[in-house]
Amino acid sequence: GWISLGNMMMDSSRFSEAIDAYEKALALEPKNADVRVDLGTCYRNTGKPDMAVKEYRKALEVNPQHMHALKNMGIVYAYDLRDSKEAVKAFEKALSIAPNDPDAERLKQEIQKLKAAK
């Protein structure tokens, strides 16, 4: 129930309320990597990129192959924390896990852009 409520709040851009719901869900099911990724995204959208990265890392502890955690972490590093090196690492790991992902081409372009900006 908490996950559904969190998803509805997130879809409505009510990120603070989504955070509350996702935290309650994680209290019951702490190893739910998908909820951790959504929680991280809500933190990013409330101006807390450090908390977002923390949640993406927790998701990756549960599931090291979690594509959305890696892609989102790369985005936060690139655009919020301005850490090109960490962004490239996250995007490259995502590509190594799923080279045929629908976002693969976009990730390759991001990597090139970040490396060129150094």
N, CA and C of each residue as an Amber inpcrd file, in Angstrom:
protein
   354
   0.8000000  -1.1880000   0.0000000   0.0000000   0.0000000   0.0000000
   0.8550000   1.2690000   0.0000000   1.9190000   1.2580000   0.7940000
   2.7750000   2.4450000   0.8670000   3.4660000   2.7050000  -0.4720000
   3.8350000   1.6190000  -1.1590000   4.5000000   1.7700000  -2.4530000
   3.5320000   2.4020000  -3.4580000   2.2970000   1.9060000  -3.4780000
   1.2910000   2.4630000  -4.3950000   1.0480000   3.9430000  -4.1070000
   0.9530000   4.2760000  -2.8260000   0.7480000   5.6750000  -2.4460000
   1.9610000   6.5060000  -2.8780000   3.1530000   5.9870000  -2.6250000
   4.3670000   6.6910000  -3.0400000   4.3940000   6.9260000  -4.5410000
   4.0280000   5.8960000  -5.3040000   4.0100000   6.0260000  -6.7660000
   3.0090000   7.0880000  -7.2170000   1.8250000   7.0990000  -6.5880000
   0.8130000   8.0900000  -6.9510000   1.3100000   9.5010000  -6.6300000
   1.9240000   9.6650000  -5.4650000   2.4370000  10.9790000  -5.0740000
   3.5730000  11.4170000  -6.0130000   4.4470000  10.4840000  -6.3580000
   5.5590000  10.8020000  -7.2490000   5.0280000  11.2030000  -8.6260000
   4.0630000  10.4340000  -9.1310000   3.4820000  10.7370000 -10.4420000
   2.7730000  12.0930000 -10.4510000   2.3470000  12.5580000  -9.2770000
   1.6740000  13.8570000  -9.1480000   2.6510000  14.9730000  -8.7870000
   3.9460000  14.6460000  -8.8240000   5.0000000  15.6060000  -8.4490000
   4.8720000  16.0790000  -7.0070000   4.2860000  15.2460000  -6.1660000
   4.1990000  15.5510000  -4.7290000   5.3120000  14.7590000  -4.0450000
   6.5340000  15.2130000  -4.2660000   7.7170000  14.4280000  -3.9210000
   7.9160000  14.2640000  -2.4210000   7.6210000  15.2790000  -1.6270000
   7.7920000  15.1570000  -0.1710000   6.8540000  14.0930000   0.3910000
   5.6330000  14.0780000  -0.1020000   4.6770000  13.0620000   0.3520000
   5.0840000  11.6820000  -0.1450000   5.6270000  11.6150000  -1.3420000
   6.1140000  10.3350000  -1.8630000   7.2630000   9.8190000  -0.9990000
   8.1540000  10.7140000  -0.5840000   9.2740000  10.3160000   0.2780000
   8.7460000   9.6660000   1.5570000   7.7520000  10.2880000   2.1800000
   7.1720000   9.7190000   3.4130000   6.6350000   8.3140000   3.1620000
   5.9030000   8.1490000   2.0700000   5.3050000   6.8440000   1.7680000
   6.3830000   5.8030000   1.4660000   7.3790000   6.1800000   0.6660000
   8.4440000   5.2290000   0.3250000   9.2570000   4.8500000   1.5570000
   9.5000000   5.8030000   2.4580000  10.2460000   5.4670000   3.6770000
   9.4730000   4.4810000   4.5440000   8.1570000   4.6370000   4.5840000
   7.3300000   3.6790000   5.3420000   7.3690000   2.2980000   4.6800000
   7.3420000   2.2770000   3.3610000   7.4270000   1.0030000   2.6340000
   8.7660000   0.3240000   2.9120000   9.8450000   1.1130000   2.9100000
  11.1810000   0.5500000   3.1260000  11.3850000   0.0990000   4.5650000
  10.6530000   0.6770000   5.4970000  10.7160000   0.2070000   6.8850000
  10.2050000  -1.2310000   6.9670000   9.2500000  -1.5610000   6.0900000
   8.6830000  -2.9200000   6.0480000   9.4790000  -3.8420000   5.1360000
  10.0620000  -3.2750000   4.0910000  10.7510000  -4.0630000   3.0690000
  12.0340000  -3.3330000   2.6410000  13.0650000  -3.3460000   3.5140000
  14.2580000  -2.5320000   3.2590000  15.0700000  -2.9350000   2.0360000
  14.8830000  -4.1300000   1.5220000  15.6800000  -4.5890000   0.3810000
  14.9790000  -4.4020000  -0.9590000  13.9710000  -3.5370000  -1.0080000
  13.2680000  -3.2790000  -2.2660000  14.0410000  -2.2100000  -3.0530000
  14.8600000  -2.6740000  -3.9920000  15.7340000  -1.7710000  -4.7610000
  14.9290000  -0.7810000  -5.6040000  13.8120000  -1.2210000  -6.1630000
  13.0070000  -0.3260000  -7.0030000  12.4740000   0.8590000  -6.1940000
  12.0160000   0.5760000  -4.9700000  11.5030000   1.6570000  -4.1180000
  12.6460000   2.5910000  -3.7250000  13.8260000   2.0390000  -3.4740000
  14.9950000   2.8770000  -3.1370000  15.3200000   3.8320000  -4.2990000
  15.2350000   3.3280000  -5.5290000  15.5140000   4.1750000  -6.6920000
  14.4610000   5.2860000  -6.7930000  13.1990000   4.9270000  -6.6170000
  12.1440000   5.9470000  -6.6640000  12.3270000   6.9720000  -5.5470000
  12.7020000   6.5030000  -4.3560000  12.9550000   7.4080000  -3.2330000
  14.1000000   8.3590000  -3.5830000  15.1490000   7.8160000  -4.1770000
  16.2670000   8.6540000  -4.5890000  15.8400000   9.7290000  -5.5760000
  14.9980000   9.3550000  -6.5150000  14.5050000  10.3080000  -7.5100000
  13.6780000  11.4090000  -6.8390000  12.9000000  11.0350000  -5.8580000
  12.1230000  12.0430000  -5.1160000  13.0570000  12.9860000  -4.3610000
  14.1050000  12.4340000  -3.7690000  15.0780000  13.2980000  -3.0810000
  15.7100000  14.2790000  -4.0770000  16.0530000  13.7870000  -5.2520000
  16.6370000  14.6830000  -6.2660000  15.6620000  15.8080000  -6.5830000
  14.3900000  15.4610000  -6.7300000  13.3830000  16.4510000  -7.0940000
  13.0260000  17.4070000  -5.9650000  13.4910000  17.1230000  -4.7420000
  13.2900000  18.0550000  -3.6330000  14.5930000  18.7770000  -3.2990000
  15.5600000  18.7140000  -4.2230000  16.7970000  19.4580000  -4.0470000
  17.7980000  18.8050000  -3.1070000  17.7330000  17.4790000  -2.9730000
  18.6630000  16.7700000  -2.0910000  19.4350000  15.7050000  -2.8730000
  20.3340000  16.1350000  -3.7800000  21.0400000  15.1710000  -4.6190000
  21.9250000  14.2010000  -3.8320000  22.4940000  14.6450000  -2.7090000
  23.3180000  13.7390000  -1.9000000  22.4880000  12.5790000  -1.3540000
  21.2740000  12.8900000  -0.9100000  20.3770000  11.8380000  -0.4060000
  19.9710000  10.9110000  -1.5560000  19.7990000  11.4790000  -2.7440000
  19.4420000  10.6680000  -3.9110000  20.5390000   9.6410000  -4.1780000
  21.7890000  10.0960000  -4.2290000  22.9100000   9.1840000  -4.4930000
  22.9880000   8.1130000  -3.4180000  22.7490000   8.5030000  -2.1710000
  22.7800000   7.5380000  -1.0560000  21.7550000   6.4120000  -1.2900000
  20.5520000   6.7860000  -1.7280000  19.5150000   5.7780000  -1.9890000
  19.8590000   4.9220000  -3.2040000  20.4230000   5.5280000  -4.2530000
  20.8150000   4.7440000  -5.4250000  21.8990000   3.7370000  -5.0310000
  22.8260000   4.1560000  -4.1710000  23.8760000   3.2310000  -3.7080000
  23.2860000   2.0730000  -2.9050000  22.2900000   2.3790000  -2.0630000
  21.6290000   1.3150000  -1.2840000  20.9200000   0.3330000  -2.2240000
  20.3000000   0.8590000  -3.2750000  19.6290000  -0.0040000  -4.2550000
  20.6530000  -0.9160000  -4.9230000  21.8290000  -0.3650000  -5.2330000
  22.8760000  -1.1530000  -5.8920000  23.4990000  -2.1830000  -4.9540000
  23.4470000  -1.9430000  -3.6470000  23.9020000  -2.9630000  -2.6910000
  22.9890000  -4.1830000  -2.7660000  21.6900000  -3.9250000  -2.9280000
  20.7060000  -5.0080000  -3.0230000  20.7800000  -5.6720000  -4.3950000
  20.8820000  -4.8500000  -5.4420000  20.9160000  -5.3460000  -6.8160000
  21.9720000  -4.5740000  -7.6040000  23.2140000  -5.1050000  -7.6500000
  24.2960000  -4.3980000  -8.3420000  24.0490000  -4.1910000  -9.8390000
  23.0760000  -4.8810000 -10.3980000  22.7680000  -4.7760000 -11.8290000
  21.5840000  -3.8540000 -12.1000000  21.1750000  -3.0500000 -11.1270000
  19.9780000  -2.2220000 -11.2710000  20.2590000  -1.0400000 -12.2080000
  19.7780000  -1.1630000 -13.4360000  20.0340000  -0.1650000 -14.4780000
  19.5460000   1.2320000 -14.0960000  18.3240000   1.3190000 -13.5750000
  17.7720000   2.6400000 -13.2600000  18.5710000   3.3160000 -12.1570000
  19.0510000   2.5410000 -11.1890000  19.8820000   3.1250000 -10.1280000
  21.1510000   3.7180000 -10.7360000  21.7760000   2.9740000 -11.6330000
  23.0180000   3.4500000 -12.2560000  22.7830000   4.6680000 -13.1440000
  21.7540000   4.5970000 -13.9730000  21.4660000   5.7270000 -14.8670000
  21.1110000   6.9730000 -14.0650000  20.2460000   6.8200000 -13.0750000
  19.8340000   7.9710000 -12.2760000  21.0040000   8.5400000 -11.4820000
  21.8520000   7.6610000 -10.9620000  23.0100000   8.1200000 -10.2150000
  23.9270000   8.9310000 -11.1370000  24.1170000   8.4490000 -12.3510000
  24.9270000   9.1820000 -13.3150000  24.3550000  10.5620000 -13.6000000
  23.0500000  10.6380000 -13.7450000  22.3860000  11.9160000 -14.0160000
  22.5920000  12.8890000 -12.8540000  22.4140000  12.3960000 -11.6180000
  22.5880000  13.2610000 -10.4520000  24.0340000  13.7370000 -10.3550000
  24.9840000  12.8150000 -10.5680000  26.3920000  13.2210000 -10.5340000
  26.6950000  14.2560000 -11.6220000  26.1640000  14.0400000 -12.8170000
  26.4770000  14.9320000 -13.9400000  25.8380000  16.3110000 -13.7820000
  24.5650000  16.3520000 -13.4230000  23.8180000  17.6060000 -13.5120000
  23.5740000  18.3000000 -12.1830000  23.5910000  17.5570000 -11.0800000
  23.3300000  18.1780000  -9.7830000  24.6210000  18.3760000  -8.9870000
  25.4660000  17.3660000  -8.9840000  26.6900000  17.4290000  -8.1840000
  27.9010000  17.8580000  -9.0080000  27.7240000  17.9480000 -10.3280000
  28.7990000  18.3780000 -11.2370000  30.0750000  17.5540000 -11.0540000
  29.8910000  16.2450000 -10.9330000  31.0210000  15.3220000 -10.7770000
  31.0640000  14.4230000 -12.0100000  31.7470000  14.9190000 -13.0510000
  31.7980000  14.2030000 -14.3310000  32.4080000  12.8150000 -14.1870000
  33.4520000  12.7060000 -13.3820000  34.1520000  11.4330000 -13.2310000
  33.2070000  10.3500000 -12.6890000  32.4710000  10.6720000 -11.6290000
  31.5340000   9.7020000 -11.0500000  30.3690000   9.4280000 -12.0010000
  29.9260000  10.4520000 -12.7150000  28.8360000  10.2750000 -13.6800000
  29.2550000   9.2930000 -14.7670000  30.4600000   9.4770000 -15.3100000
  30.9570000   8.5860000 -16.3590000  31.0510000   7.1570000 -15.8260000
  31.5470000   6.9940000 -14.6060000  31.6460000   5.6420000 -14.0230000
  30.2700000   4.9750000 -13.9470000  29.2720000   5.7160000 -13.4840000
  27.9230000   5.1530000 -13.3640000  27.3530000   4.7920000 -14.7320000
  27.5120000   5.7130000 -15.7080000  26.9850000   5.4480000 -17.0480000
  27.7160000   4.2790000 -17.7090000  29.0330000   4.1980000 -17.5540000
  29.7950000   3.0930000 -18.1580000  29.4040000   1.7590000 -17.5430000
  29.1720000   1.7460000 -16.2300000  28.7500000   0.5050000 -15.5870000
  27.3690000   0.0950000 -16.1020000  26.4840000   1.0730000 -16.2590000
  25.1520000   0.7790000 -16.8000000  25.2660000   0.1640000 -18.1850000
  26.1280000   0.7200000 -19.0190000  26.3160000   0.1910000 -20.3750000
  26.9370000  -1.2030000 -20.3600000  27.8370000  -1.4530000 -19.4130000
  28.4610000  -2.7800000 -19.3590000  27.4440000  -3.8490000 -18.9610000
  26.4640000  -3.4560000 -18.1740000  25.4310000  -4.3970000 -17.7320000
  24.4210000  -4.6470000 -18.8550000  24.0450000  -3.5790000 -19.5460000
  23.0040000  -3.7010000 -20.5770000  23.3710000  -2.8760000 -21.8090000
  24.2940000  -3.4070000 -22.6220000  24.7390000  -2.6470000 -23.7980000
  23.6360000  -2.4070000 -24.8280000  22.5590000  -3.1800000 -24.7650000
  21.4590000  -3.0240000 -25.7220000  20.2440000  -2.3290000 -25.1230000
  20.4290000  -1.7020000 -23.9720000  19.3370000  -0.9740000 -23.3260000
  18.8180000   0.1060000 -24.2780000  17.5140000   0.3980000 -24.2330000
  16.9780000   1.4460000 -25.1070000  17.6830000   2.8020000 -24.9430000
  18.2510000   3.0550000 -23.7650000  18.9530000   4.3180000 -23.5160000
  20.4440000   4.2450000 -23.8220000  20.9210000   3.1280000 -24.3310000
  22.3690000   2.9300000 -24.5080000  23.0050000   4.0280000 -25.3600000
  22.3690000   4.3830000 -26.4510000  22.9490000   5.4000000 -27.3370000
  23.0390000   6.7470000 -26.6290000  21.9880000   7.0810000 -25.9010000
  21.9700000   8.3430000 -25.1570000  23.0570000   8.3430000 -24.0770000
  23.2510000   7.2040000 -23.4150000  24.2950000   7.1050000 -22.3940000
  25.6800000   7.2900000 -23.0150000  25.8930000   6.6910000 -24.1760000
  27.1860000   6.8490000 -24.8640000  27.4360000   8.3160000 -25.2020000
  26.3980000   9.0100000 -25.6580000  26.5310000  10.4330000 -25.9790000
  26.8440000  11.2490000 -24.7210000  26.1820000  10.8990000 -23.6130000
  26.4400000  11.6050000 -22.3520000  27.8860000  11.3970000 -21.9140000
  28.3620000  10.1640000 -22.0300000  29.7420000   9.8510000 -21.6380000
  30.7100000  10.6880000 -22.4690000  30.4960000  10.7350000 -23.7860000
  31.3640000  11.5200000 -24.6680000  31.3350000  13.0000000 -24.2800000
  30.1290000  13.5040000 -24.0230000  29.9700000  14.9100000 -23.6710000
  30.6970000  15.2220000 -22.3480000  30.5530000  14.3330000 -21.3650000
  31.1850000  14.5490000 -20.0600000  32.7130000  14.4720000 -20.1690000
  33.1990000  13.5210000 -20.9500000  34.6560000  13.3880000 -21.1110000
  35.2240000  14.5870000 -21.8550000  34.4800000  15.1090000 -22.8240000
  34.9500000  16.2550000 -23.6070000  34.9690000  17.5380000 -22.7720000
  34.1080000  17.5930000 -21.7740000  33.9730000  18.8180000 -20.9660000
  35.0740000  18.9600000 -19.9140000  35.8660000  17.9290000 -19.7380000
  36.8920000  17.9630000 -18.6800000  37.8910000  19.0620000 -18.9090000
